[in-house]
Tab-separated table of C-alpha atoms in Angstrom:
chain	number	residue	atom	x	y	z
A	1	SER	CA	0.387	0.110	0.048
A	2	THR	CA	1.334	3.457	-1.020
A	3	SER	CA	1.918	6.290	2.165
A	4	PRO	CA	-0.863	9.265	1.700
A	5	TRP	CA	2.684	11.499	1.741
A	6	ALA	CA	3.541	9.652	-1.974
A	7	GLU	CA	-0.159	9.454	-3.032
A	8	SER	CA	-0.210	13.447	-2.060
A	9	LYS	CA	3.297	14.184	-3.874
A	10	ALA	CA	1.949	11.506	-6.734
A	11	GLU	CA	-0.916	13.698	-7.586
A	12	GLU	CA	1.385	17.076	-6.685
A	13	LEU	CA	3.129	15.625	-9.636
A	14	ARG	CA	0.284	15.314	-12.210
A	15	LEU	CA	-1.110	18.775	-11.712
A	16	ASP	CA	2.052	19.983	-11.617
A	17	GLU	CA	1.871	18.882	-15.615
A	18	ILE	CA	-1.095	19.735	-16.333
A	19	GLU	CA	-0.430	23.020	-15.465
A	20	GLY	CA	2.462	22.949	-17.988
A	21	GLN	CA	0.039	23.013	-20.400
A	22	VAL	CA	-0.338	26.315	-21.769
A	23	ASP	CA	-2.607	25.234	-25.197
A	24	PHE	CA	-4.925	23.499	-23.318
A	25	TRP	CA	-5.279	26.283	-21.052
A	26	VAL	CA	-5.116	29.013	-23.622
A	27	SER	CA	-8.129	27.044	-25.969
A	28	CYS	CA	-10.307	27.684	-23.078
A	29	PHE	CA	-10.506	30.310	-24.117
A	30	ALA	CA	-12.754	29.821	-27.632
A	31	SER	CA	-15.745	28.920	-25.899
A	32	GLY	CA	-16.515	32.677	-24.842
A	33	MET	CA	-15.041	32.493	-21.096
A	34	THR	CA	-14.087	35.740	-19.692
A	35	CYS	CA	-11.870	36.379	-16.693
A	36	THR	CA	-12.447	39.050	-14.909
A	37	PRO	CA	-11.154	41.045	-11.269
A	38	ALA	CA	-13.119	39.534	-8.370
A	39	LEU	CA	-13.658	43.263	-7.725
A	40	SER	CA	-17.232	45.249	-8.235
A	41	THR	CA	-17.050	48.384	-9.587
A	42	SER	CA	-18.903	49.687	-6.022
A	43	ASP	CA	-16.326	48.793	-4.108
A	44	ALA	CA	-14.101	51.355	-2.626
A	45	LEU	CA	-10.539	51.472	-2.835
A	46	PRO	CA	-8.542	53.583	-0.901
A	47	GLN	CA	-5.862	55.635	-3.294
A	48	GLU	CA	-3.270	55.323	-2.044
A	49	ASP	CA	-3.472	51.678	-3.177
A	50	VAL	CA	-5.186	51.400	-6.272
A	51	ARG	CA	-2.586	49.685	-8.107
A	52	GLU	CA	-2.185	46.818	-5.073
A	53	ASN	CA	-5.729	46.698	-4.343
A	54	ILE	CA	-6.696	45.479	-8.031
A	55	LEU	CA	-3.323	43.109	-8.689
A	56	GLU	CA	-5.369	41.463	-5.770
A	57	ALA	CA	-8.430	41.328	-6.390
A	58	PHE	CA	-7.362	40.367	-9.939
A	59	PHE	CA	-5.102	38.097	-8.983
A	60	ASP	CA	-6.424	36.708	-5.347
A	61	CYS	CA	-4.902	32.905	-5.866
A	62	THR	CA	-4.241	33.188	-2.314
A	63	PRO	CA	-3.873	29.465	-0.281
A	64	GLU	CA	-6.864	30.654	1.888
A	65	ARG	CA	-8.528	32.595	-0.376
A	66	ILE	CA	-8.370	29.586	-2.920
A	67	ARG	CA	-9.617	27.251	0.788
A	68	GLU	CA	-12.679	29.988	1.306
A	69	VAL	CA	-13.576	29.844	-2.275
A	70	PHE	CA	-13.770	25.520	-2.444
A	71	ILE	CA	-15.520	25.559	0.872
A	72	SER	CA	-17.873	27.710	0.450
A	73	MET	CA	-18.576	25.246	-3.362
A	74	ASP	CA	-18.125	22.146	-1.774
A	75	THR	CA	-22.068	21.933	-0.795
A	76	ASP	CA	-22.436	18.255	0.900
A	77	SER	CA	-18.988	18.765	3.263
A	78	ASP	CA	-17.242	15.836	1.672
A	79	GLY	CA	-13.800	17.682	0.722
A	80	HIS	CA	-14.949	16.862	-3.742
A	81	VAL	CA	-16.602	19.190	-5.520
A	82	THR	CA	-18.804	18.623	-8.973
A	83	VAL	CA	-18.534	20.501	-12.342
A	84	GLU	CA	-21.720	22.369	-10.946
A	85	GLU	CA	-19.911	23.397	-8.248
A	86	LEU	CA	-17.133	24.283	-10.310
A	87	ARG	CA	-19.120	26.300	-12.105
A	88	VAL	CA	-20.486	28.095	-8.843
A	89	GLY	CA	-16.071	28.828	-7.668
A	90	LEU	CA	-14.896	30.040	-10.938
A	91	GLU	CA	-17.754	32.263	-11.230
A	92	ARG	CA	-17.491	33.643	-7.375
A	93	CYS	CA	-13.415	34.386	-8.888
A	94	GLY	CA	-14.448	36.043	-11.412
A	95	ILE	CA	-14.736	33.405	-14.772
A	96	THR	CA	-17.988	33.421	-16.113
A	97	GLY	CA	-18.947	31.809	-19.783
A	98	PHE	CA	-18.019	28.501	-19.971
A	99	ASP	CA	-20.366	26.147	-22.240
A	100	ASN	CA	-21.110	22.578	-20.055
A	101	ALA	CA	-18.544	20.621	-22.999
A	102	THR	CA	-15.976	23.309	-22.079
A	103	LEU	CA	-15.921	22.952	-18.072
A	104	ALA	CA	-16.346	18.909	-18.598
A	105	LYS	CA	-13.177	19.592	-20.914
A	106	VAL	CA	-11.022	20.918	-17.833
A	107	PHE	CA	-12.921	19.026	-14.882
A	108	GLU	CA	-11.645	16.436	-16.918
A	109	HIS	CA	-8.844	16.824	-17.996
A	110	VAL	CA	-7.775	17.662	-14.598
A	111	THR	CA	-9.246	15.089	-12.519
A	112	GLY	CA	-8.657	12.442	-14.272
A	113	THR	CA	-12.039	10.392	-15.275
A	114	GLY	CA	-14.618	9.438	-13.035
A	115	ARG	CA	-11.960	11.543	-10.323
A	116	LYS	CA	-13.750	14.279	-7.799
A	117	LEU	CA	-12.434	17.570	-8.397
A	118	HIS	CA	-10.219	18.364	-4.676
A	119	LEU	CA	-9.048	21.792	-3.138
A	120	GLN	CA	-5.602	21.346	-4.519
A	121	ALA	CA	-7.054	20.156	-8.144
A	122	PHE	CA	-9.086	23.541	-7.765
A	123	GLU	CA	-6.136	25.569	-7.738
A	124	THR	CA	-4.837	24.192	-10.862
A	125	ILE	CA	-7.493	25.390	-12.183
A	126	LEU	CA	-8.592	28.713	-10.782
A	127	CYS	CA	-4.702	29.859	-11.608
A	128	ARG	CA	-3.969	28.569	-14.576
A	129	LEU	CA	-7.581	29.838	-15.919
A	130	ARG	CA	-6.144	33.390	-14.488
A	131	LEU	CA	-2.942	32.940	-16.207
A	132	ALA	CA	-4.452	31.905	-19.300
A	133	SER	CA	-7.390	34.924	-19.331
A	134	LEU	CA	-3.640	37.166	-19.305
A	135	LEU	CA	-2.297	35.606	-22.299
A	136	MET	CA	-5.502	35.968	-24.325
A	137	ARG	CA	-6.346	39.290	-23.534
A	138	PRO	CA	-6.211	41.522	-26.375
A	139	TRP	CA	-3.836	45.236	-26.116
A	140	ARG	CA	-6.617	48.014	-25.730
A	141	ALA	CA	-3.744	50.444	-25.624
A	142	LYS	CA	-2.493	51.766	-29.144
A	143	SER	CA	0.740	53.024	-27.578
A	144	LEU	CA	2.574	52.280	-24.077
A	145	SER	CA	4.892	54.146	-22.728
A	146	VAL	CA	8.136	53.185	-21.497
A	147	MET	CA	10.949	54.544	-19.803
A	148	ASP	CA	14.649	53.172	-19.705
A	149	PHE	CA	17.351	54.635	-17.169
A	150	ASP	CA	20.245	53.522	-16.431
A	151	SER	CA	23.246	55.506	-13.672
A	152	SER	CA	23.661	57.958	-16.900
A	153	ARG	CA	21.027	58.947	-18.721
A	154	VAL	CA	17.159	58.708	-19.038
A	155	SER	CA	15.128	57.855	-22.414
A	156	ASP	CA	11.923	58.450	-22.191
A	157	PHE	CA	9.724	56.798	-25.331
A	158	GLU	CA	6.077	55.549	-27.177
A	159	VAL	CA	5.714	52.102	-28.503
A	160	THR	CA	2.902	51.681	-30.788
A	161	SER	CA	1.302	48.948	-32.335
């Protein structure tokens, strides 16, 4: 019999391999899926921390936040979630627009056939979909201001598309 640590380590290695499959995660966006920050426009942000708060809202993949969302979507408290519970959890994190086939594809890809989704697998899905959403975002700005400097000079220029 395998020790729980070995099973956990094997699962961790399996999920690491899945996390590295960039083409799979990016392909999920073909179905119209979107990812938005968890902040609503009505949330008040202290002005001195706007940049930090916006980044935190978009990238809140801390273990505490992931556990909080997972527990809230695990309606029967068995430590595993169904495909529909996964949809609810992803929507709570601002990831919406999955058609049923794409959501099932993600669920099966991460869990394997007939397996259940556990906390660590949910973390894989959430973090990779957030990252893939950034890779798929079209540039909205027509130009980008860049400042380059070293100890002897400062160069300021604009990059346009």
